[in-house]
XYZ file of N, CA, C and O in Angstrom:
536
model
N 94.190 147.696 82.291
C 92.971 147.842 83.077
C 91.926 148.588 82.251
O 92.225 149.624 81.663
N 90.680 148.081 82.213
C 89.618 148.753 81.442
C 89.308 150.132 82.006
O 89.414 150.371 83.202
N 88.922 151.021 81.121
C 88.513 152.362 81.525
C 87.165 152.277 82.239
O 86.265 151.586 81.787
N 87.041 152.962 83.361
C 85.800 152.942 84.126
C 84.954 154.153 83.767
O 85.443 155.285 83.780
N 83.687 153.905 83.444
C 82.746 154.965 83.120
C 81.573 154.907 84.086
O 81.208 153.836 84.552
N 80.962 156.032 84.352
C 79.795 156.095 85.227
C 78.565 156.343 84.368
O 78.554 157.232 83.520
N 77.515 155.545 84.573
C 76.267 155.686 83.840
C 75.188 156.119 84.818
O 75.025 155.510 85.866
N 74.444 157.145 84.471
C 73.393 157.646 85.350
C 72.035 157.625 84.682
O 71.251 158.543 84.834
N 71.738 156.608 83.938
C 70.459 156.534 83.269
C 70.277 155.109 82.756
O 70.365 154.173 83.520
N 70.049 154.967 81.450
C 69.886 153.650 80.869
C 70.280 153.675 79.399
O 70.401 154.727 78.790
N 70.502 152.483 78.855
C 70.679 152.359 77.413
C 70.043 151.047 76.978
O 69.869 150.126 77.765
N 69.669 151.008 75.726
C 69.029 149.821 75.192
C 69.763 149.304 73.978
O 70.453 150.041 73.281
N 69.610 148.012 73.743
C 70.136 147.342 72.562
C 68.966 146.589 71.954
O 68.251 145.882 72.659
N 68.737 146.758 70.669
C 67.654 146.029 70.017
C 66.517 146.936 69.609
O 66.719 148.071 69.196
N 65.295 146.430 69.757
C 64.112 147.151 69.286
C 63.963 148.496 70.003
O 63.613 149.502 69.379
N 64.232 148.534 71.295
C 64.140 149.782 72.049
C 65.071 150.842 71.467
O 64.676 151.988 71.266
N 66.293 150.437 71.191
C 67.267 151.377 70.639
C 66.866 151.839 69.242
O 67.038 153.015 68.901
N 66.313 150.936 68.456
C 65.902 151.319 67.101
C 64.790 152.364 67.143
O 64.822 153.352 66.405
N 63.802 152.157 68.008
C 62.702 153.116 68.116
C 63.209 154.449 68.668
O 62.844 155.517 68.173
N 64.079 154.411 69.669
C 64.634 155.641 70.241
C 65.452 156.419 69.222
O 65.363 157.645 69.156
N 66.240 155.719 68.438
C 67.045 156.394 67.419
C 66.151 157.015 66.348
O 66.394 158.143 65.899
N 65.096 156.314 65.956
C 64.148 156.884 64.998
C 63.494 158.141 65.543
O 63.345 159.145 64.839
N 63.112 158.114 66.828
C 62.542 159.290 67.477
C 63.541 160.442 67.440
O 63.187 161.583 67.100
N 64.769 160.172 67.787
C 65.811 161.209 67.798
C 65.973 161.844 66.415
O 66.003 163.067 66.297
N 66.056 161.006 65.380
C 66.224 161.537 64.019
C 65.021 162.378 63.597
O 65.196 163.454 63.017
N 63.810 161.909 63.883
C 62.615 162.676 63.529
C 62.568 164.008 64.276
O 62.219 165.036 63.706
N 62.921 163.987 65.542
C 62.909 165.222 66.336
C 63.972 166.201 65.858
O 63.734 167.407 65.830
N 65.130 165.692 65.459
C 66.184 166.569 64.926
C 65.752 167.206 63.606
O 66.018 168.379 63.366
N 65.089 166.424 62.745
C 64.679 166.919 61.424
C 63.430 167.790 61.473
O 63.262 168.665 60.623
N 62.541 167.561 62.422
C 61.275 168.308 62.511
C 60.959 168.646 63.962
O 59.985 168.146 64.532
N 61.735 169.517 64.584
C 61.537 169.790 66.009
C 60.161 170.375 66.331
O 59.641 170.166 67.428
N 59.546 171.069 65.405
C 58.239 171.664 65.650
C 57.128 170.646 65.844
O 56.097 170.949 66.450
N 57.324 169.427 65.345
C 56.302 168.389 65.492
C 56.250 167.807 66.899
O 55.232 167.257 67.312
N 57.324 167.915 67.638
C 57.433 167.281 68.953
C 57.315 168.343 70.042
O 58.268 168.657 70.737
N 56.111 168.857 70.187
C 55.892 170.003 71.070
C 55.277 169.629 72.414
O 55.093 170.499 73.249
N 54.943 168.360 72.615
C 54.323 167.971 73.889
C 54.626 166.518 74.218
O 54.996 165.732 73.341
N 54.421 166.163 75.463
C 54.604 164.771 75.889
C 53.641 163.846 75.165
O 53.991 162.726 74.819
N 52.416 164.325 74.958
C 51.423 163.502 74.277
C 51.883 163.156 72.860
O 51.809 161.996 72.449
N 52.385 164.141 72.134
C 52.870 163.887 70.770
C 54.041 162.909 70.814
O 54.115 161.982 69.997
N 54.940 163.100 71.762
C 56.085 162.189 71.891
C 55.616 160.756 72.146
O 56.105 159.815 71.520
N 54.665 160.592 73.054
C 54.161 159.251 73.373
C 53.421 158.636 72.194
O 53.538 157.435 71.941
N 52.676 159.451 71.455
C 51.990 158.943 70.260
C 52.997 158.482 69.210
O 52.802 157.452 68.563
N 54.082 159.243 69.043
C 55.120 158.827 68.102
C 55.723 157.496 68.526
O 55.877 156.586 67.713
N 56.075 157.378 69.808
C 56.655 156.127 70.305
C 55.685 154.961 70.117
O 56.079 153.870 69.703
N 54.405 155.168 70.432
C 53.415 154.099 70.294
C 53.279 153.669 68.832
O 53.264 152.466 68.532
N 53.195 154.628 67.923
C 53.056 154.257 66.507
C 54.319 153.575 65.997
O 54.240 152.628 65.210
N 55.483 154.016 66.463
C 56.734 153.354 66.064
C 56.779 151.926 66.580
O 57.222 151.015 65.886
N 56.325 151.734 67.803
C 56.293 150.387 68.377
C 55.371 149.462 67.601
O 55.721 148.313 67.327
N 54.205 149.950 67.229
C 53.277 149.127 66.445
C 53.864 148.789 65.081
O 53.729 147.665 64.606
N 54.532 149.750 64.446
C 55.157 149.469 63.144
C 56.228 148.389 63.288
O 56.319 147.488 62.461
N 57.026 148.474 64.338
C 58.060 147.461 64.556
C 57.440 146.094 64.845
O 57.944 145.074 64.394
N 56.354 146.078 65.576
C 55.673 144.833 65.890
C 55.193 144.126 64.621
O 55.206 142.901 64.527
N 54.814 144.898 63.616
C 54.269 144.337 62.380
C 55.328 144.018 61.325
O 55.011 143.448 60.287
N 56.590 144.384 61.567
C 57.658 144.105 60.589
C 58.069 142.635 60.632
O 58.001 141.982 61.651
N 58.554 142.152 59.509
C 59.012 140.766 59.407
C 60.359 140.705 58.718
O 60.763 141.630 58.048
N 61.036 139.575 58.880
C 62.237 139.258 58.122
C 63.420 140.157 58.396
O 63.696 140.525 59.515
N 64.101 140.507 57.322
C 65.372 141.225 57.411
C 65.234 142.617 58.019
O 66.201 143.176 58.511
N 64.052 143.190 57.981
C 63.851 144.514 58.576
C 63.973 144.468 60.095
O 64.121 145.486 60.730
N 63.873 143.274 60.679
C 63.970 143.113 62.128
C 65.295 142.448 62.481
O 65.330 141.371 63.031
N 66.390 143.140 62.201
C 67.713 142.577 62.461
C 67.903 142.251 63.939
O 68.623 141.326 64.291
N 67.240 142.982 64.817
C 67.359 142.749 66.251
C 66.645 141.472 66.684
O 66.817 141.014 67.797
N 65.822 140.875 65.808
C 65.070 139.676 66.171
C 65.984 138.494 66.479
O 65.592 137.574 67.176
N 67.191 138.508 65.983
C 68.142 137.421 66.235
C 69.237 137.881 67.195
O 70.382 137.470 67.110
N 68.847 138.703 68.142
C 69.791 139.282 69.081
C 70.527 138.218 69.884
O 71.707 138.364 70.188
N 69.861 137.116 70.192
C 70.495 136.080 71.002
C 71.684 135.443 70.290
O 72.585 134.917 70.929
N 71.715 135.518 68.971
C 72.858 134.983 68.207
C 74.014 135.968 68.149
O 75.130 135.604 67.825
N 73.747 137.238 68.436
C 74.742 138.292 68.273
C 75.245 138.863 69.591
O 76.167 139.654 69.604
N 74.608 138.494 70.698
C 74.875 139.139 71.969
C 75.364 138.130 72.994
O 74.783 137.056 73.151
N 76.422 138.489 73.687
C 76.899 137.724 74.843
C 76.770 138.646 76.036
O 77.370 139.721 76.064
N 75.972 138.265 77.013
C 75.680 139.112 78.160
C 76.378 138.567 79.395
O 76.192 137.403 79.759
N 77.196 139.403 80.031
C 77.927 139.020 81.241
C 77.633 140.064 82.308
O 77.809 141.253 82.079
N 77.155 139.620 83.469
C 76.872 140.496 84.609
C 77.669 140.026 85.807
O 77.567 138.860 86.184
N 78.440 140.920 86.375
C 79.262 140.597 87.548
C 80.117 139.355 87.312
O 80.253 138.499 88.181
N 80.661 139.224 86.109
C 81.536 138.109 85.783
C 80.835 136.809 85.449
O 81.484 135.815 85.152
N 79.512 136.789 85.498
C 78.742 135.578 85.222
C 78.008 135.739 83.894
O 77.312 136.735 83.693
N 78.157 134.762 83.017
C 77.429 134.817 81.764
C 75.944 134.562 82.017
O 75.569 133.678 82.772
N 75.108 135.379 81.375
C 73.658 135.292 81.529
C 73.078 134.702 80.253
O 73.415 135.140 79.151
N 72.234 133.695 80.409
C 71.587 133.074 79.254
C 70.724 134.105 78.541
O 69.892 134.772 79.162
N 70.916 134.237 77.238
C 70.102 135.133 76.413
C 69.129 134.240 75.655
O 69.532 133.484 74.776
N 67.851 134.303 75.990
C 66.887 133.386 75.373
C 66.682 133.650 73.886
O 66.734 134.801 73.448
N 66.443 132.605 73.100
C 66.127 132.787 71.688
C 64.872 133.643 71.566
O 63.969 133.555 72.392
N 64.835 134.474 70.557
C 63.679 135.330 70.349
C 63.754 136.653 71.085
O 62.897 137.515 70.896
N 64.770 136.835 71.931
C 64.940 138.105 72.625
C 65.152 139.221 71.607
O 65.956 139.077 70.693
N 64.422 140.304 71.744
C 64.518 141.402 70.783
C 65.091 142.669 71.388
O 65.204 143.675 70.698
N 65.444 142.646 72.648
C 66.022 143.836 73.243
C 66.523 143.598 74.643
O 66.043 142.712 75.345
N 67.508 144.398 75.025
C 68.060 144.386 76.368
C 68.133 145.839 76.816
O 68.584 146.702 76.060
N 67.680 146.098 78.024
C 67.769 147.435 78.589
C 68.646 147.347 79.824
O 68.401 146.533 80.711
N 69.683 148.175 79.884
C 70.577 148.250 81.028
C 70.284 149.577 81.701
O 70.377 150.625 81.075
N 69.886 149.523 82.987
C 69.557 150.756 83.679
C 69.996 150.722 85.120
O 70.182 149.652 85.698
N 70.199 151.901 85.670
C 70.533 152.009 87.091
C 69.664 153.062 87.755
O 70.074 153.706 88.702
N 68.449 153.207 87.243
C 67.461 154.093 87.830
C 66.184 153.285 88.052
O 66.037 152.193 87.518
N 65.259 153.826 88.820
C 64.074 153.067 89.203
C 63.060 152.911 88.077
O 62.277 151.980 88.083
N 63.052 153.814 87.117
C 62.033 153.732 86.081
C 62.650 153.954 84.708
O 63.797 154.365 84.583
N 61.848 153.707 83.699
C 62.316 153.745 82.317
C 61.173 154.208 81.425
O 60.000 153.956 81.721
N 61.503 154.872 80.330
C 60.519 155.192 79.306
C 59.314 155.971 79.807
O 58.198 155.555 79.588
N 59.537 157.076 80.479
C 58.426 157.898 80.927
C 57.780 157.428 82.205
O 56.624 157.727 82.462
N 58.485 156.659 83.009
C 57.971 156.282 84.318
C 57.620 154.824 84.506
O 57.169 154.429 85.567
N 57.825 153.981 83.521
C 57.525 152.564 83.649
C 58.537 151.906 84.586
O 59.734 152.004 84.385
N 58.035 151.236 85.625
C 58.900 150.543 86.569
C 59.080 149.105 86.091
O 58.171 148.294 86.195
N 60.262 148.779 85.576
C 60.530 147.438 85.060
C 60.713 146.400 86.159
O 60.577 145.206 85.914
N 61.034 146.823 87.356
C 61.339 145.881 88.427
C 60.090 145.366 89.118
O 60.078 144.281 89.661
N 59.054 146.158 89.181
C 57.797 145.778 89.818
C 57.998 145.316 91.267
O 57.369 144.378 91.718
N 58.896 145.981 91.957
C 59.116 145.639 93.367
C 57.959 146.165 94.200
O 57.241 147.084 93.801
N 57.778 145.620 95.365
C 56.702 146.056 96.255
C 56.865 147.537 96.585
O 55.907 148.281 96.646
N 58.112 147.973 96.844
C 58.366 149.366 97.172
C 57.926 150.277 96.024
O 57.344 151.326 96.246
N 58.189 149.865 94.797
C 57.818 150.685 93.646
C 56.305 150.754 93.509
O 55.749 151.804 93.207
N 55.635 149.642 93.734
C 54.184 149.634 93.625
C 53.546 150.499 94.706
O 52.502 151.104 94.503
N 54.200 150.576 95.870
C 53.697 151.409 96.957
C 54.149 152.855 96.827
O 53.780 153.687 97.638
N 55.015 153.149 95.834
C 55.499 154.503 95.632
C 56.584 154.913 96.596
O 56.831 156.086 96.797
N 57.275 153.945 97.196
C 58.288 154.255 98.194
C 59.682 154.417 97.628
O 60.553 154.922 98.290
N 59.927 153.961 96.392
C 61.292 154.077 95.881
C 61.448 155.376 95.112
O 60.498 156.029 94.743
N 62.706 155.773 94.900
C 62.970 156.971 94.112
C 64.162 156.737 93.225
O 64.872 155.770 93.366
N 64.391 157.640 92.282
C 65.460 157.493 91.307
C 66.838 157.768 91.880
O 67.822 157.630 91.193
N 66.953 158.170 93.141
C 68.247 158.521 93.698
C 68.942 157.348 94.365
O 70.056 157.480 94.827
N 68.318 156.178 94.414
C 68.935 155.032 95.077
C 70.041 154.450 94.213
O 70.164 154.753 93.049
N 70.814 153.552 94.805
C 71.915 152.946 94.065
C 71.475 151.748 93.249
O 72.296 151.069 92.647
N 70.198 151.435 93.212
C 69.691 150.351 92.395
C 69.456 149.063 93.161
O 68.660 148.254 92.752
N 70.136 148.859 94.299
C 69.987 147.613 95.028
C 68.583 147.444 95.591
O 68.105 146.327 95.729
N 67.893 148.532 95.905
C 66.550 148.440 96.467
C 65.564 147.855 95.475
O 64.523 147.366 95.854
N 65.896 147.863 94.209
C 64.989 147.386 93.179
C 65.272 145.945 92.796
O 64.650 145.401 91.919
N 66.207 145.325 93.478
C 66.573 143.950 93.187
C 66.074 143.088 94.340
O 66.847 142.629 95.163
N 64.769 142.858 94.368
C 64.144 142.193 95.506
C 64.633 140.771 95.721
O 64.636 140.278 96.834
N 65.054 140.077 94.644
C 65.504 138.699 94.844
C 67.016 138.588 94.965
O 67.543 137.484 95.053
N 67.733 139.719 94.952
C 69.159 139.725 95.234
C 70.043 139.142 94.150
O 71.202 138.857 94.392
N 69.535 138.982 92.923
C 70.357 138.375 91.876
C 70.867 139.403 90.871
O 71.329 139.021 89.801
N 70.781 140.673 91.190
C 71.264 141.691 90.277
C 70.374 141.834 89.058
O 70.787 142.386 88.057
N 69.154 141.337 89.102
C 68.232 141.434 87.967
C 68.470 140.391 86.898
O 67.859 140.431 85.842
N 69.355 139.429 87.156
C 69.720 138.465 86.122
C 68.617 137.450 85.814
O 68.633 136.824 84.782
N 67.677 137.273 86.704
C 66.598 136.314 86.464
C 65.256 136.997 86.302
O 64.273 136.587 86.859
N 65.240 138.085 85.563
C 63.990 138.761 85.274
C 63.687 139.917 86.192
O 62.735 140.622 85.993
N 64.515 140.134 87.202
C 64.349 141.283 88.071
C 63.188 141.141 89.024
O 62.303 140.328 88.867
N 63.216 141.947 90.025
C 62.081 142.064 90.935
C 61.965 140.968 91.944
O 62.141 141.190 93.110
N 61.643 139.785 91.509
C 61.518 138.652 92.398
C 60.248 138.624 93.227
O 60.061 137.775 94.045
N 59.350 139.594 93.024
C 58.123 139.569 93.818
C 56.948 139.116 93.008
O 56.981 138.988 91.840
């Protein structure tokens, strides 16, 4: 029987993970540079732009669909060609407050991070078809 683990946040595979890991390494090596949310967001934005402009072998995550098999609730999920990242989360927001689900409740400010995640799956498919459904 597989070991069961509980996740209370999110993790990423691909470009998101690469940028996050770069942020972590920079913050570990130069903690004095990361003294505010604004500086953190500027670092993330500049890292994102640099990744956007990279080509070829430097973008190993660009061929993620060839390397990744995604299964949710026992059902294999089609991974489209050109996919550069997957984010798995069980909270309402990601990356400093961005709501990936875009549910009506989230837009109205009615949801919170303490839910079990089902409230953010408006179309009832577990987020397998792009999430939200609205």
